[in-house]
Amino acid sequence: MSTYTETVGNKLNEILEKTYDAEKGYAKAAENTDHSLLKPYFKKRSKERYNFGHELKAEILKFGEEPEKGGSVTGTVHRAWMDTKALFSANDAESMLEESIRGEKAAVSEYEDALKDTALPLSTATLLSNQMQSIKSDLNTIKFLEDLS
């Protein structure tokens, strides 16, 4: 197995791990709100990240690498923090949206970093670009929803 394949697999696995975290985070946010606009929005984002994960897994397997099985410790801690903030916050919708914005900005940065690798195969670069564009669009939507809340 070449270093190239391992390098691509490692980059994709790092993004996959964060995708698992985002999927679970959005599901947790949907659980923690009764807001009529946010609950379906968070559920939709969770499903989107679930789909992203499957796309990333397929790309990783294509290179003969093993996909990650779960999220990160950081993601677990972050979801616990979101639960705590929702419990004690007077405006849980706003705090969840702020956390979502922070997470989406971090995701965009991670994708941009991975896309800097000029040795990425075209299929990987296309997949990452498409997912990043969707996240950027979601980021704009979250900012709009934050203004409404």
PDB file of C-alpha atoms in Angstrom, residues 6-114:
ATOM      1  CA  GLU A   6      -2.628   6.156   3.294  1.00  0.00           C
ATOM      2  CA  THR A   7      -2.350   9.946   3.167  1.00  0.00           C
ATOM      3  CA  VAL A   8      -5.618  10.315   1.265  1.00  0.00           C
ATOM      4  CA  GLY A   9      -7.289   7.799   3.572  1.00  0.00           C
ATOM      5  CA  ASN A  10      -6.067   9.642   6.666  1.00  0.00           C
ATOM      6  CA  LYS A  11      -7.318  13.011   5.401  1.00  0.00           C
ATOM      7  CA  LEU A  12     -10.702  11.579   4.516  1.00  0.00           C
ATOM      8  CA  ASN A  13     -10.948   9.761   7.846  1.00  0.00           C
ATOM      9  CA  GLU A  14     -10.285  13.009   9.728  1.00  0.00           C
ATOM     10  CA  ILE A  15     -13.140  14.653   7.835  1.00  0.00           C
ATOM     11  CA  LEU A  16     -15.327  11.566   8.302  1.00  0.00           C
ATOM     12  CA  GLU A  17     -14.798  11.702  12.072  1.00  0.00           C
ATOM     13  CA  LYS A  18     -15.877  15.355  12.122  1.00  0.00           C
ATOM     14  CA  THR A  19     -18.844  14.474   9.902  1.00  0.00           C
ATOM     15  CA  TYR A  20     -19.970  11.906  12.478  1.00  0.00           C
ATOM     16  CA  ASP A  21     -19.643  14.613  15.127  1.00  0.00           C
ATOM     17  CA  ALA A  22     -21.719  17.067  13.078  1.00  0.00           C
ATOM     18  CA  GLU A  23     -24.404  14.449  12.395  1.00  0.00           C
ATOM     19  CA  LYS A  24     -24.716  13.659  16.096  1.00  0.00           C
ATOM     20  CA  GLY A  25     -24.475  17.337  17.063  1.00  0.00           C
ATOM     21  CA  TYR A  26     -27.328  18.328  14.768  1.00  0.00           C
ATOM     22  CA  ALA A  27     -29.426  15.404  16.031  1.00  0.00           C
ATOM     23  CA  LYS A  28     -28.742  16.566  19.607  1.00  0.00           C
ATOM     24  CA  ALA A  29     -29.670  20.151  18.695  1.00  0.00           C
ATOM     25  CA  ALA A  30     -32.964  18.903  17.209  1.00  0.00           C
ATOM     26  CA  GLU A  31     -33.653  17.057  20.479  1.00  0.00           C
ATOM     27  CA  ASN A  32     -32.893  20.170  22.529  1.00  0.00           C
ATOM     28  CA  THR A  33     -35.251  22.582  20.805  1.00  0.00           C
ATOM     29  CA  ASP A  34     -38.976  22.962  20.358  1.00  0.00           C
ATOM     30  CA  HIS A  35     -38.511  25.904  17.967  1.00  0.00           C
ATOM     31  CA  SER A  36     -40.772  25.295  14.952  1.00  0.00           C
ATOM     32  CA  LEU A  37     -38.149  26.339  12.385  1.00  0.00           C
ATOM     33  CA  LEU A  38     -35.049  24.951  14.045  1.00  0.00           C
ATOM     34  CA  LYS A  39     -36.164  21.410  14.887  1.00  0.00           C
ATOM     35  CA  PRO A  40     -36.755  20.393  11.236  1.00  0.00           C
ATOM     36  CA  TYR A  41     -33.696  22.357  10.123  1.00  0.00           C
ATOM     37  CA  PHE A  42     -31.418  20.542  12.587  1.00  0.00           C
ATOM     38  CA  LYS A  43     -32.935  17.165  11.635  1.00  0.00           C
ATOM     39  CA  LYS A  44     -32.318  17.901   7.958  1.00  0.00           C
ATOM     40  CA  ARG A  45     -28.695  18.865   8.631  1.00  0.00           C
ATOM     41  CA  SER A  46     -28.174  15.676  10.660  1.00  0.00           C
ATOM     42  CA  LYS A  47     -29.484  13.585   7.752  1.00  0.00           C
ATOM     43  CA  GLU A  48     -27.278  15.536   5.325  1.00  0.00           C
ATOM     44  CA  ARG A  49     -24.189  14.748   7.417  1.00  0.00           C
ATOM     45  CA  TYR A  50     -25.262  11.107   7.602  1.00  0.00           C
ATOM     46  CA  ASN A  51     -25.277  11.082   3.792  1.00  0.00           C
ATOM     47  CA  PHE A  52     -21.920  12.893   3.680  1.00  0.00           C
ATOM     48  CA  GLY A  53     -20.519  10.158   5.908  1.00  0.00           C
ATOM     49  CA  HIS A  54     -21.618   7.428   3.533  1.00  0.00           C
ATOM     50  CA  GLU A  55     -20.100   9.277   0.584  1.00  0.00           C
ATOM     51  CA  LEU A  56     -16.822   9.684   2.458  1.00  0.00           C
ATOM     52  CA  LYS A  57     -16.811   6.017   3.527  1.00  0.00           C
ATOM     53  CA  ALA A  58     -17.254   4.926  -0.098  1.00  0.00           C
ATOM     54  CA  GLU A  59     -14.365   7.167  -1.171  1.00  0.00           C
ATOM     55  CA  ILE A  60     -12.134   5.803   1.614  1.00  0.00           C
ATOM     56  CA  LEU A  61     -12.966   2.204   0.720  1.00  0.00           C
ATOM     57  CA  LYS A  62     -12.197   2.959  -2.919  1.00  0.00           C
ATOM     58  CA  PHE A  63      -8.591   3.540  -1.816  1.00  0.00           C
ATOM     59  CA  GLY A  64      -8.469   0.283   0.154  1.00  0.00           C
ATOM     60  CA  GLU A  65      -8.405   2.080   3.487  1.00  0.00           C
ATOM     61  CA  GLU A  66     -10.597   1.451   6.525  1.00  0.00           C
ATOM     62  CA  PRO A  67     -13.143   4.146   7.386  1.00  0.00           C
ATOM     63  CA  GLU A  68     -13.404   5.470  10.952  1.00  0.00           C
ATOM     64  CA  LYS A  69     -16.233   3.928  12.948  1.00  0.00           C
ATOM     65  CA  GLY A  70     -17.285   6.816  15.187  1.00  0.00           C
ATOM     66  CA  GLY A  71     -16.926  10.430  16.210  1.00  0.00           C
ATOM     67  CA  SER A  72     -14.218  12.090  18.227  1.00  0.00           C
ATOM     68  CA  VAL A  73     -13.867  12.634  21.959  1.00  0.00           C
ATOM     69  CA  THR A  74     -13.982  16.368  21.229  1.00  0.00           C
ATOM     70  CA  GLY A  75     -17.343  15.930  19.503  1.00  0.00           C
ATOM     71  CA  THR A  76     -18.760  14.002  22.457  1.00  0.00           C
ATOM     72  CA  VAL A  77     -17.642  16.743  24.833  1.00  0.00           C
ATOM     73  CA  HIS A  78     -19.096  19.403  22.519  1.00  0.00           C
ATOM     74  CA  ARG A  79     -22.519  17.684  22.476  1.00  0.00           C
ATOM     75  CA  ALA A  80     -22.480  17.448  26.278  1.00  0.00           C
ATOM     76  CA  TRP A  81     -21.691  21.174  26.365  1.00  0.00           C
ATOM     77  CA  MET A  82     -24.634  21.869  24.031  1.00  0.00           C
ATOM     78  CA  ASP A  83     -26.902  19.885  26.374  1.00  0.00           C
ATOM     79  CA  THR A  84     -25.686  21.904  29.358  1.00  0.00           C
ATOM     80  CA  LYS A  85     -26.096  25.222  27.539  1.00  0.00           C
ATOM     81  CA  ALA A  86     -29.611  24.267  26.433  1.00  0.00           C
ATOM     82  CA  LEU A  87     -30.512  23.328  29.993  1.00  0.00           C
ATOM     83  CA  PHE A  88     -29.365  26.617  31.531  1.00  0.00           C
ATOM     84  CA  SER A  89     -29.779  29.069  28.662  1.00  0.00           C
ATOM     85  CA  ALA A  90     -32.758  31.397  28.476  1.00  0.00           C
ATOM     86  CA  ASN A  91     -32.410  31.427  24.695  1.00  0.00           C
ATOM     87  CA  ASP A  92     -31.357  27.889  23.798  1.00  0.00           C
ATOM     88  CA  ALA A  93     -32.175  28.472  20.103  1.00  0.00           C
ATOM     89  CA  GLU A  94     -29.662  31.289  19.833  1.00  0.00           C
ATOM     90  CA  SER A  95     -26.940  29.402  21.696  1.00  0.00           C
ATOM     91  CA  MET A  96     -27.444  26.285  19.539  1.00  0.00           C
ATOM     92  CA  LEU A  97     -27.275  28.390  16.387  1.00  0.00           C
ATOM     93  CA  GLU A  98     -24.067  30.023  17.623  1.00  0.00           C
ATOM     94  CA  GLU A  99     -22.560  26.592  18.261  1.00  0.00           C
ATOM     95  CA  SER A 100     -23.699  25.460  14.817  1.00  0.00           C
ATOM     96  CA  ILE A 101     -22.028  28.467  13.202  1.00  0.00           C
ATOM     97  CA  ARG A 102     -18.812  27.738  15.072  1.00  0.00           C
ATOM     98  CA  GLY A 103     -18.905  24.090  14.003  1.00  0.00           C
ATOM     99  CA  GLU A 104     -19.676  24.891  10.373  1.00  0.00           C
ATOM    100  CA  LYS A 105     -16.828  27.403  10.177  1.00  0.00           C
ATOM    101  CA  ALA A 106     -14.465  24.752  11.540  1.00  0.00           C
ATOM    102  CA  ALA A 107     -15.762  22.238   8.994  1.00  0.00           C
ATOM    103  CA  VAL A 108     -15.221  24.652   6.093  1.00  0.00           C
ATOM    104  CA  SER A 109     -11.666  25.249   7.317  1.00  0.00           C
ATOM    105  CA  GLU A 110     -11.043  21.485   7.484  1.00  0.00           C
ATOM    106  CA  TYR A 111     -12.351  20.976   3.942  1.00  0.00           C
ATOM    107  CA  GLU A 112     -10.322  23.910   2.614  1.00  0.00           C
ATOM    108  CA  ASP A 113      -7.199  22.469   4.218  1.00  0.00           C
ATOM    109  CA  ALA A 114      -7.809  19.049   2.656  1.00  0.00           C
TER     110      ALA A 114
END
